[in-house]
Tab-separated table of C-alpha atoms in Angstrom:
chain	number	residue	atom	x	y	z
A	276	MET	CA	-33.610	-60.623	-23.929
A	277	PRO	CA	-33.125	-64.478	-23.032
A	278	SER	CA	-35.431	-65.965	-20.761
A	279	ASP	CA	-34.177	-67.955	-17.406
A	280	GLY	CA	-34.997	-70.457	-17.984
A	281	PRO	CA	-32.964	-73.769	-20.190
A	282	PRO	CA	-33.569	-73.257	-23.849
A	283	ALA	CA	-34.844	-75.106	-26.041
A	284	THR	CA	-32.911	-76.711	-28.377
A	285	GLY	CA	-35.242	-79.025	-31.157
A	286	ARG	CA	-33.444	-82.133	-30.717
A	287	GLU	CA	-36.017	-84.334	-28.646
A	288	SER	CA	-33.335	-87.149	-28.706
A	289	ARG	CA	-30.815	-84.170	-26.167
A	290	ARG	CA	-30.240	-84.861	-22.405
A	291	VAL	CA	-30.171	-82.342	-20.183
A	292	ARG	CA	-28.409	-83.966	-17.469
A	293	SER	CA	-28.356	-81.863	-13.625
A	294	ARG	CA	-25.145	-80.920	-12.546
A	295	ARG	CA	-25.287	-83.835	-9.750
A	296	GLN	CA	-25.886	-86.407	-12.000
A	297	VAL	CA	-22.492	-85.246	-14.707
A	298	LEU	CA	-20.547	-84.988	-10.861
A	299	ALA	CA	-21.762	-88.796	-10.545
A	300	LEU	CA	-20.638	-89.272	-13.780
A	301	LEU	CA	-17.906	-87.475	-13.096
A	302	GLY	CA	-16.430	-89.814	-9.691
A	303	GLY	CA	-16.477	-93.191	-11.722
A	304	THR	CA	-13.906	-91.800	-14.389
A	305	ALA	CA	-9.945	-92.378	-14.535
A	306	SER	CA	-8.415	-89.620	-15.109
A	307	VAL	CA	-4.626	-89.007	-14.546
A	308	ALA	CA	-3.350	-84.997	-13.880
A	309	LEU	CA	-2.180	-82.590	-16.274
A	310	THR	CA	-0.687	-79.408	-16.118
A	311	GLY	CA	-3.471	-77.268	-16.527
A	312	GLY	CA	-5.925	-79.940	-15.377
A	313	THR	CA	-6.336	-83.671	-16.295
A	314	LEU	CA	-7.033	-85.600	-19.141
A	315	ALA	CA	-7.558	-89.518	-20.240
A	316	PRO	CA	-4.592	-90.846	-20.981
A	317	GLU	CA	-6.099	-91.088	-24.448
A	318	GLU	CA	-7.106	-87.848	-25.596
A	319	SER	CA	-4.329	-85.144	-26.669
A	320	LEU	CA	-6.648	-82.178	-25.604
A	321	ALA	CA	-4.422	-79.081	-24.984
A	322	VAL	CA	-5.662	-76.054	-22.371
A	323	ASP	CA	-5.550	-72.469	-22.392
A	324	GLN	CA	-6.102	-71.668	-18.636
A	325	PRO	CA	-5.744	-69.114	-15.779
A	326	ALA	CA	-4.119	-69.940	-12.937
A	327	SER	CA	-5.864	-67.277	-11.548
A	328	VAL	CA	-9.058	-64.598	-11.938
A	329	ARG	CA	-10.136	-61.604	-10.612
A	330	VAL	CA	-13.682	-61.519	-9.128
A	331	ASP	CA	-14.426	-58.368	-11.853
A	332	GLU	CA	-13.003	-60.483	-14.728
A	333	PRO	CA	-13.958	-62.613	-17.224
A	334	ILE	CA	-12.203	-66.042	-17.457
A	335	GLU	CA	-10.838	-67.392	-20.838
A	336	LEU	CA	-10.783	-70.818	-20.702
A	337	THR	CA	-9.790	-72.521	-24.538
A	338	LEU	CA	-9.700	-75.847	-25.770
A	339	HIS	CA	-7.467	-77.932	-28.689
A	340	GLY	CA	-7.994	-81.022	-30.067
A	341	VAL	CA	-12.066	-81.056	-29.607
A	342	PRO	CA	-13.288	-82.787	-32.615
A	343	VAL	CA	-15.279	-80.848	-34.979
A	344	GLY	CA	-19.261	-81.187	-34.315
A	345	SER	CA	-19.102	-82.926	-30.749
A	346	GLU	CA	-20.999	-81.882	-27.783
A	347	LEU	CA	-19.056	-81.020	-24.780
A	348	GLU	CA	-21.875	-80.774	-20.769
A	349	VAL	CA	-18.711	-78.184	-18.691
A	350	VAL	CA	-20.439	-78.068	-15.264
A	351	LEU	CA	-19.176	-75.722	-12.775
A	352	ASP	CA	-17.482	-77.069	-9.105
A	353	GLY	CA	-17.481	-74.139	-6.544
A	354	GLU	CA	-16.353	-74.558	-3.320
A	355	TYR	CA	-18.065	-72.433	-0.535
A	356	THR	CA	-15.665	-71.689	2.889
A	357	THR	CA	-17.850	-73.166	5.046
A	358	GLY	CA	-17.114	-76.438	2.257
A	359	GLU	CA	-20.566	-77.120	0.600
A	360	THR	CA	-20.253	-76.874	-3.625
A	361	PHE	CA	-22.173	-75.338	-5.626
A	362	GLY	CA	-22.746	-75.384	-9.395
A	363	ALA	CA	-24.074	-75.199	-12.915
A	364	THR	CA	-23.999	-77.117	-16.168
A	365	VAL	CA	-23.994	-76.433	-19.809
A	366	THR	CA	-24.031	-77.941	-22.749
A	367	VAL	CA	-22.001	-76.355	-25.493
A	368	GLU	CA	-21.139	-77.835	-29.165
A	369	ALA	CA	-17.826	-77.317	-30.585
A	370	GLN	CA	-17.605	-76.116	-34.652
A	371	THR	CA	-14.064	-75.902	-34.867
A	372	SER	CA	-11.235	-78.280	-33.481
A	373	THR	CA	-10.361	-75.085	-30.963
A	374	LEU	CA	-13.337	-74.407	-28.738
A	375	SER	CA	-13.426	-71.454	-26.916
A	376	LEU	CA	-15.784	-71.855	-23.969
A	377	ASN	CA	-17.208	-68.259	-23.678
A	378	GLU	CA	-17.264	-68.411	-27.691
A	379	ALA	CA	-19.003	-72.106	-27.894
A	380	PRO	CA	-22.671	-72.215	-29.553
A	381	ILE	CA	-25.062	-73.354	-26.413
A	382	VAL	CA	-26.998	-76.099	-26.921
A	383	GLY	CA	-28.328	-76.951	-23.298
A	384	GLY	CA	-28.252	-76.774	-19.292
A	385	ASP	CA	-28.590	-74.589	-17.271
A	386	VAL	CA	-27.145	-71.397	-18.378
A	387	PRO	CA	-30.019	-69.854	-21.528
A	388	ALA	CA	-28.698	-69.851	-25.204
A	389	GLY	CA	-28.351	-66.573	-26.788
A	390	LEU	CA	-26.757	-64.770	-23.137
A	391	ASP	CA	-24.719	-61.879	-23.727
A	392	VAL	CA	-22.278	-62.902	-20.696
A	393	PRO	CA	-18.950	-64.981	-21.599
A	394	THR	CA	-20.228	-68.771	-21.104
A	395	THR	CA	-17.642	-68.960	-17.612
A	396	GLY	CA	-18.962	-66.474	-15.623
A	397	ALA	CA	-22.843	-67.090	-16.652
A	398	LEU	CA	-22.244	-70.542	-14.460
A	399	ILE	CA	-21.503	-68.741	-11.472
A	400	GLN	CA	-24.000	-66.245	-12.022
A	401	PHE	CA	-26.866	-69.102	-12.130
A	402	ALA	CA	-25.145	-71.665	-10.163
A	403	ASP	CA	-28.172	-72.901	-7.545
A	404	ILE	CA	-27.059	-71.172	-5.119
A	405	PRO	CA	-29.091	-67.949	-3.868
A	406	TRP	CA	-26.903	-64.381	-3.441
A	407	ALA	CA	-28.586	-64.575	0.233
A	408	ALA	CA	-26.492	-67.326	1.116
A	409	TYR	CA	-23.469	-67.000	-0.751
A	410	ALA	CA	-22.824	-63.186	0.375
A	411	GLY	CA	-23.717	-64.290	3.571
A	412	GLU	CA	-25.310	-61.876	6.052
A	413	THR	CA	-22.677	-59.739	6.013
A	414	VAL	CA	-20.069	-59.743	3.510
A	415	ASP	CA	-16.213	-59.764	4.361
A	416	PRO	CA	-14.833	-57.977	1.833
A	417	GLU	CA	-11.363	-59.598	3.138
A	418	ARG	CA	-12.131	-63.326	2.324
A	419	TRP	CA	-14.525	-61.810	-0.742
A	420	PRO	CA	-15.010	-64.084	-2.865
A	421	PRO	CA	-16.143	-65.696	-0.157
A	422	GLU	CA	-14.723	-69.870	-2.823
A	423	THR	CA	-11.911	-71.502	-2.749
A	424	SER	CA	-11.365	-72.618	-5.598
A	425	LEU	CA	-13.219	-73.421	-9.291
A	426	THR	CA	-13.810	-75.920	-11.320
A	427	TYR	CA	-14.691	-76.734	-14.579
A	428	HIS	CA	-15.420	-80.439	-15.422
A	429	LEU	CA	-15.201	-81.507	-18.752
A	430	VAL	CA	-17.422	-84.197	-20.413
A	431	ALA	CA	-17.983	-86.202	-23.870
A	432	ASP	CA	-19.311	-88.755	-24.549
A	433	ASP	CA	-20.199	-90.057	-21.318
A	434	ARG	CA	-17.050	-89.248	-19.626
A	435	SER	CA	-14.492	-87.237	-18.690
A	436	ILE	CA	-11.756	-85.710	-21.069
A	437	GLY	CA	-10.760	-82.265	-17.367
A	438	ALA	CA	-11.351	-80.547	-14.754
A	439	LEU	CA	-9.890	-77.198	-15.475
A	440	THR	CA	-9.591	-75.668	-11.519
A	441	LEU	CA	-8.514	-72.054	-10.694
A	442	GLU	CA	-8.615	-69.419	-7.990
A	443	ARG	CA	-10.567	-66.466	-7.876
A	444	TRP	CA	-9.231	-64.188	-5.520
A	445	HIS	CA	-9.876	-61.045	-3.700
A	446	PRO	CA	-6.725	-57.922	-3.894
A	447	VAL	CA	-5.324	-58.242	-1.077
A	448	THR	CA	-5.071	-53.905	-0.188
A	449	ASN	CA	-4.599	-51.408	2.946
A	450	VAL	CA	-8.060	-50.947	4.554
A	451	VAL	CA	-8.147	-48.555	7.569
A	452	GLU	CA	-10.628	-46.338	9.773
A	453	PRO	CA	-11.378	-43.115	9.408
A	454	ALA	CA	-11.137	-40.327	11.423
A	455	GLY	CA	-13.588	-38.744	14.184
A	456	ASP	CA	-16.965	-39.288	13.719
A	457	LEU	CA	-16.991	-41.278	10.174
A	458	VAL	CA	-18.482	-44.514	9.995
A	459	GLY	CA	-16.929	-46.996	7.688
A	460	ARG	CA	-13.760	-48.411	6.168
A	461	VAL	CA	-11.581	-47.199	3.123
A	462	PHE	CA	-9.901	-49.735	0.702
A	463	GLU	CA	-6.646	-48.402	-0.740
A	464	PRO	CA	-4.788	-50.020	-3.544
A	465	SER	CA	-2.540	-53.172	-2.771
A	466	SER	CA	0.081	-50.387	-5.519
A	467	GLY	CA	0.682	-48.845	-2.402
A	468	GLY	CA	-0.010	-45.645	-4.161
A	469	PRO	CA	-1.631	-43.105	-4.628
A	470	GLY	CA	-5.420	-43.352	-6.184
A	471	PRO	CA	-8.548	-41.475	-7.265
A	472	GLY	CA	-10.607	-41.130	-4.082
A	473	VAL	CA	-14.690	-43.349	-4.640
A	474	LEU	CA	-17.672	-42.686	-2.429
A	475	VAL	CA	-19.197	-45.753	-2.372
A	476	LEU	CA	-22.770	-45.328	-0.644
A	477	HIS	CA	-24.906	-47.827	0.390
A	478	GLY	CA	-28.338	-48.474	-0.063
A	479	ALA	CA	-31.888	-47.812	2.473
A	480	ASP	CA	-30.825	-51.584	4.354
A	481	GLY	CA	-27.632	-49.623	5.751
A	482	THR	CA	-25.769	-52.696	4.047
A	483	PRO	CA	-22.473	-51.330	3.405
A	484	GLN	CA	-20.876	-51.843	-0.058
A	485	GLU	CA	-17.524	-53.158	1.423
A	486	HIS	CA	-17.612	-55.698	-1.777
A	487	VAL	CA	-17.212	-52.863	-3.811
A	488	ALA	CA	-15.016	-50.518	-2.388
A	489	ALA	CA	-12.638	-53.569	-2.066
A	490	LEU	CA	-13.135	-54.313	-6.028
A	491	LEU	CA	-12.427	-50.862	-6.503
A	492	ALA	CA	-9.420	-50.563	-4.668
A	493	ARG	CA	-7.851	-52.684	-7.210
A	494	HIS	CA	-8.528	-50.839	-10.166
A	495	GLY	CA	-6.437	-48.831	-8.020
A	496	PHE	CA	-8.744	-46.696	-6.294
A	497	THR	CA	-9.217	-45.374	-2.823
A	498	ALA	CA	-12.728	-46.566	-1.834
A	499	PHE	CA	-14.776	-45.708	1.159
A	500	ALA	CA	-16.841	-47.555	1.763
A	501	LEU	CA	-19.844	-44.557	4.011
A	502	GLU	CA	-22.242	-45.469	5.923
A	503	TYR	CA	-24.557	-43.019	7.170
A	504	VAL	CA	-27.667	-45.029	8.846
A	505	GLY	CA	-28.323	-47.533	11.240
A	506	GLY	CA	-24.143	-47.492	12.316
A	507	PRO	CA	-22.828	-45.728	15.551
A	508	GLY	CA	-24.266	-42.520	15.896
A	509	LEU	CA	-26.280	-41.924	13.077
A	510	PRO	CA	-29.641	-42.303	11.981
A	511	GLU	CA	-31.386	-45.705	12.255
A	512	ALA	CA	-33.326	-45.514	8.827
A	513	VAL	CA	-32.697	-42.676	5.545
A	514	VAL	CA	-34.403	-40.007	7.206
A	515	GLU	CA	-32.631	-35.908	8.389
A	516	VAL	CA	-28.926	-37.336	7.391
A	517	PRO	CA	-26.980	-34.614	7.719
A	518	MET	CA	-25.663	-33.721	4.300
A	519	ALA	CA	-23.056	-32.241	6.480
A	520	TYR	CA	-22.021	-35.021	7.151
A	521	VAL	CA	-21.190	-36.598	4.134
A	522	LYS	CA	-19.249	-33.493	3.272
A	523	ALA	CA	-17.428	-33.935	5.942
A	524	ALA	CA	-16.924	-38.025	4.652
A	525	ILE	CA	-15.529	-36.153	0.886
A	526	ASP	CA	-13.218	-33.222	2.578
A	527	TRP	CA	-11.369	-36.071	4.232
A	528	LEU	CA	-10.912	-38.267	2.434
A	529	ARG	CA	-9.736	-35.810	-0.220
A	530	ASP	CA	-7.248	-34.280	1.727
A	531	ARG	CA	-5.745	-38.578	2.782
A	532	GLU	CA	-2.467	-38.324	1.414
A	533	ARG	CA	-3.634	-41.782	-0.483
A	534	VAL	CA	-6.227	-40.544	-2.712
A	535	ALA	CA	-4.533	-38.679	-5.852
A	536	GLY	CA	-6.341	-35.246	-7.275
A	537	ASP	CA	-8.638	-32.337	-6.229
A	538	ARG	CA	-11.446	-34.108	-6.379
A	539	ILE	CA	-13.357	-37.520	-5.749
A	540	GLY	CA	-16.180	-39.460	-7.420
A	541	ILE	CA	-19.032	-41.309	-5.946
A	542	TRP	CA	-20.645	-45.097	-6.611
A	543	GLY	CA	-24.149	-44.872	-4.680
A	544	ILE	CA	-26.724	-47.279	-4.912
A	545	GLY	CA	-30.411	-47.278	-4.147
A	546	ARG	CA	-31.023	-43.681	-2.311
A	547	GLY	CA	-27.093	-44.200	-2.089
A	548	GLY	CA	-27.775	-43.374	-5.686
A	549	GLU	CA	-30.213	-40.471	-5.525
A	550	LEU	CA	-27.543	-39.151	-2.198
A	551	GLY	CA	-24.354	-39.166	-4.838
A	552	LEU	CA	-25.899	-37.488	-7.252
A	553	PHE	CA	-27.926	-35.042	-4.497
A	554	ALA	CA	-23.791	-34.905	-3.030
A	555	GLY	CA	-22.618	-34.084	-6.544
A	556	SER	CA	-24.357	-30.945	-7.289
A	557	LEU	CA	-23.986	-29.554	-4.306
A	558	TYR	CA	-20.897	-29.442	-3.460
A	559	ASP	CA	-16.774	-28.846	-5.690
A	560	GLY	CA	-14.659	-31.746	-4.387
A	561	VAL	CA	-16.845	-34.026	-6.230
A	562	GLY	CA	-15.977	-34.933	-9.568
A	563	ALA	CA	-17.636	-38.238	-11.635
A	564	VAL	CA	-20.817	-39.695	-9.725
A	565	VAL	CA	-21.738	-43.008	-10.107
A	566	SER	CA	-25.948	-44.000	-9.584
A	567	VAL	CA	-27.131	-47.577	-9.705
A	568	GLY	CA	-30.665	-47.888	-9.410
A	569	GLY	CA	-31.296	-44.226	-7.765
A	570	SER	CA	-33.281	-41.143	-8.494
A	571	GLY	CA	-32.903	-37.728	-9.756
A	572	ILE	CA	-35.976	-36.252	-7.438
A	573	LEU	CA	-35.582	-35.489	-3.931
A	574	TRP	CA	-37.922	-38.282	-2.193
A	575	GLU	CA	-38.960	-37.983	1.327
A	576	GLY	CA	-36.907	-40.053	4.259
A	577	GLY	CA	-38.427	-43.106	4.902
A	578	ALA	CA	-40.094	-43.427	1.644
A	579	VAL	CA	-38.572	-46.442	0.299
A	580	ARG	CA	-39.447	-49.532	1.855
A	581	GLY	CA	-42.455	-49.485	4.431
A	582	ARG	CA	-44.377	-45.861	6.612
A	583	PRO	CA	-42.888	-43.075	4.680
A	584	ALA	CA	-41.635	-41.235	7.203
A	585	GLY	CA	-42.953	-37.297	7.058
A	586	THR	CA	-39.399	-35.886	6.239
A	587	ALA	CA	-36.945	-35.375	4.418
A	588	ALA	CA	-34.011	-37.743	3.757
A	589	TRP	CA	-30.933	-35.241	3.820
A	590	ALA	CA	-31.050	-32.039	6.104
A	591	VAL	CA	-29.099	-29.264	3.938
A	592	ASP	CA	-29.467	-26.082	5.110
A	593	ASP	CA	-31.133	-24.938	1.604
A	594	SER	CA	-34.922	-24.056	2.308
A	595	SER	CA	-35.125	-23.911	-1.032
A	596	ARG	CA	-35.039	-27.686	-1.180
A	597	SER	CA	-37.995	-29.785	-0.970
A	598	TYR	CA	-38.345	-33.240	-1.461
A	599	LEU	CA	-42.060	-35.685	-3.169
A	600	SER	CA	-43.448	-37.465	-0.740
A	601	VAL	CA	-45.293	-40.487	-1.332
A	602	VAL	CA	-48.441	-42.653	0.022
A	603	PRO	CA	-48.060	-45.362	3.037
A	604	GLU	CA	-46.801	-48.930	0.489
A	605	GLU	CA	-50.176	-50.247	2.216
A	606	GLN	CA	-51.864	-48.272	0.364
A	607	THR	CA	-50.006	-48.284	-2.510
A	608	GLU	CA	-47.698	-51.017	-4.000
A	609	ARG	CA	-43.718	-50.652	-4.686
A	610	PRO	CA	-42.691	-49.420	-7.487
A	611	ALA	CA	-46.763	-47.153	-8.032
A	612	ARG	CA	-46.592	-45.159	-5.559
A	613	TYR	CA	-43.979	-43.521	-6.615
A	614	ALA	CA	-45.921	-42.880	-10.411
A	615	GLU	CA	-48.419	-41.461	-9.023
A	616	ALA	CA	-46.416	-38.740	-6.180
A	617	LEU	CA	-44.946	-37.866	-9.789
A	618	ALA	CA	-48.322	-37.658	-11.589
A	619	ALA	CA	-49.700	-35.924	-8.744
A	620	ALA	CA	-47.219	-33.383	-7.981
A	621	GLY	CA	-47.579	-29.838	-9.711
A	622	GLU	CA	-44.441	-27.984	-12.107
A	623	LEU	CA	-43.040	-26.375	-9.398
A	624	GLU	CA	-42.724	-29.095	-6.489
A	625	THR	CA	-41.215	-30.823	-9.325
A	626	GLU	CA	-38.737	-28.505	-9.945
A	627	THR	CA	-37.338	-28.079	-6.301
A	628	ALA	CA	-37.473	-31.933	-5.694
A	629	THR	CA	-35.446	-32.615	-8.396
A	630	ILE	CA	-31.538	-32.462	-8.568
A	631	PRO	CA	-29.802	-29.781	-9.642
A	632	VAL	CA	-27.343	-32.586	-12.292
A	633	GLU	CA	-26.391	-30.030	-13.793
A	634	ARG	CA	-24.439	-28.309	-11.534
A	635	ILE	CA	-22.466	-32.058	-11.067
A	636	ASP	CA	-18.591	-30.362	-12.082
A	637	GLY	CA	-17.884	-34.656	-13.944
A	638	PRO	CA	-19.259	-37.285	-16.023
A	639	VAL	CA	-22.676	-38.291	-14.340
A	640	LEU	CA	-23.133	-42.333	-15.123
A	641	LEU	CA	-27.138	-43.805	-14.054
A	642	VAL	CA	-27.608	-47.225	-14.464
A	643	SER	CA	-31.574	-48.336	-14.041
A	644	GLY	CA	-32.730	-51.715	-14.073
A	645	ASP	CA	-36.684	-50.679	-16.284
A	646	ASP	CA	-38.131	-54.069	-14.072
A	647	ASP	CA	-37.411	-52.456	-10.570
A	648	GLY	CA	-39.841	-53.461	-8.352
A	649	VAL	CA	-38.774	-50.699	-5.786
A	650	TRP	CA	-38.789	-47.842	-7.686
A	651	PRO	CA	-39.238	-46.683	-10.741
A	652	SER	CA	-35.561	-45.937	-11.560
A	653	THR	CA	-35.378	-46.325	-15.314
A	654	ARG	CA	-38.540	-42.783	-15.234
A	655	LEU	CA	-36.228	-41.272	-12.592
A	656	HIS	CA	-32.358	-41.106	-14.215
A	657	ALA	CA	-34.514	-40.251	-16.820
A	658	LEU	CA	-36.131	-36.899	-14.961
A	659	ALA	CA	-31.766	-36.729	-14.326
A	660	ALA	CA	-31.045	-37.316	-17.948
A	661	GLU	CA	-33.589	-34.715	-19.445
A	662	ARG	CA	-32.013	-31.848	-17.019
A	663	LEU	CA	-28.524	-33.099	-17.951
A	664	GLU	CA	-29.398	-32.700	-21.934
A	665	ALA	CA	-31.501	-29.900	-21.604
A	666	ARG	CA	-28.971	-28.102	-19.838
A	667	GLY	CA	-26.028	-28.824	-21.513
A	668	HIS	CA	-24.087	-31.256	-19.193
A	669	PRO	CA	-20.812	-32.406	-20.722
A	670	SER	CA	-21.012	-36.008	-20.299
A	671	PHE	CA	-23.381	-38.182	-19.052
A	672	ASP	CA	-25.032	-41.557	-19.863
A	673	HIS	CA	-28.255	-43.484	-18.729
A	674	LEU	CA	-27.832	-47.348	-19.402
A	675	ARG	CA	-31.211	-49.302	-19.371
A	676	TYR	CA	-31.735	-52.632	-19.535
A	677	THR	CA	-34.209	-53.943	-20.710
A	678	ASP	CA	-35.166	-56.987	-18.195
A	679	ALA	CA	-33.424	-56.089	-15.457
A	680	GLY	CA	-34.945	-55.340	-11.467
A	681	ARG	CA	-33.423	-53.657	-8.943
A	682	GLN	CA	-30.345	-55.747	-8.147
A	683	ILE	CA	-27.327	-54.792	-10.642
A	684	LEU	CA	-24.783	-56.657	-9.288
A	685	GLN	CA	-20.717	-56.851	-10.131
A	686	PRO	CA	-20.097	-59.175	-12.449
A	687	TYR	CA	-19.840	-62.730	-12.179
A	688	LEU	CA	-22.191	-63.653	-8.418
A	689	PRO	CA	-24.197	-66.190	-8.301
A	690	LEU	CA	-27.567	-63.870	-8.793
A	691	ARG	CA	-30.674	-66.649	-8.111
A	692	GLY	CA	-32.404	-64.239	-5.460
A	693	THR	CA	-32.263	-62.016	-6.580
A	694	THR	CA	-35.164	-61.520	-8.724
A	695	GLY	CA	-39.493	-62.213	-7.436
A	696	PRO	CA	-42.102	-59.240	-6.518
A	697	ALA	CA	-39.091	-57.492	-4.258
A	698	TYR	CA	-36.695	-56.875	-6.556
A	699	GLY	CA	-38.206	-57.182	-10.782
A	700	GLY	CA	-36.458	-58.460	-13.738
A	701	THR	CA	-35.038	-61.711	-14.698
A	702	LEU	CA	-31.777	-63.731	-14.211
A	703	ALA	CA	-30.907	-63.154	-17.857
A	704	GLY	CA	-32.312	-59.852	-17.656
A	705	ASN	CA	-29.780	-59.310	-13.890
A	706	ALA	CA	-26.820	-61.274	-15.409
A	707	GLU	CA	-26.291	-59.405	-18.748
A	708	ALA	CA	-26.514	-55.971	-17.414
A	709	ALA	CA	-23.854	-56.903	-14.297
A	710	HIS	CA	-21.858	-58.468	-16.739
A	711	ALA	CA	-22.726	-54.728	-19.047
A	712	HIS	CA	-22.624	-52.164	-17.095
A	713	TRP	CA	-19.547	-52.361	-14.856
A	714	PRO	CA	-16.924	-51.936	-17.451
A	715	ARG	CA	-18.770	-49.055	-17.783
A	716	VAL	CA	-18.601	-47.519	-14.075
A	717	LEU	CA	-14.836	-48.277	-13.907
A	718	GLY	CA	-14.795	-46.164	-16.505
A	719	THR	CA	-17.042	-43.219	-15.714
A	720	LEU	CA	-14.699	-43.255	-12.219
A	721	SER	CA	-11.275	-43.259	-14.378
A	722	THR	CA	-11.450	-40.338	-15.906
A	723	LEU	CA	-11.353	-38.528	-11.815
A	724	PRO	CA	-7.913	-36.455	-11.876
């Protein structure tokens, strides 16, 4: 797995310029407009590029007529909705006259060599803007991503040879409010027809995952970003959340005219992943379940961040269901306190707190970062995977990413600020996990009838 920093090239004469330096260079370089970008008049470079791409789609940029053996600097310049810019720089080597930017060897810049992510997308992931600033305090899925354009400047031998601009767009979907006491928003496919239903569950912080629901709608799903804490009439934290409320959301979504089939899928992150696995084990209306950084064990309420609540996270009319407790965070740091709780629990206590995931009537996908800084999601998911295997569940998988942490996001979004002690992982690990896991998520949910 590559590191976070720029790769060592072994070439002492190489100059790795900053994005700001390259953009300053471009400001004094003459160029003329051509179809597909700009090009200095004496060059004969031809470019294949899309006019626009969706958020989670790899960007394919191919150049023809590049001098073999030359080095090409690629500078991403993204414009934010506030008018500010962000970006990153990478240097690639042209081994043939036709160069795919996603396949050319990286020899310098902000993106590590050997990263298993398309370079055009990795430049966005390694851009000089923190994730929190990019996403803003609240995500507006109808203006997602929050950028107006992406420009890839091409520089060779200290002069500009092109500037390729394209748009990343978010699907225009129909957004509706749920009925009754349910809180959240439903994103329906732009096709106008029905799509498989997916319940999208946020984590313990209560931030609705509306951009995930909107992305799923672009892929043909009718996705309901349900809020279960922090909203009107809801618990303030993950404490005694009524499972009857979750069941009502499942039933309401299944009954919608824009939902195909008789079962829905669930995508959940963190405690939402734990909740998704639990709901899937309880209710016949659930098919495929995806848990990102979740748990195959039921934990006490309020236990992920801060002081435990001393009561259940999920309120269900089942006296046989229990949960594991953890010591307060000030006594033992995360995620060690979860490992300590597992070690201290007796066999019967652990058994009654384990989610009966084998009852889920559909494929199960577990996604874990081995360096999760919140709780040991790899181990907590491994308990679910072991149970699924022992009880002969027909379709499940556990995706583990060695250097990824808590923040396994969707592909090709800025990742700075998603690492550190609070989250774990490295930029490279999170980037590769984002790129690799998302197609598997879509594949799992696509099994819905």
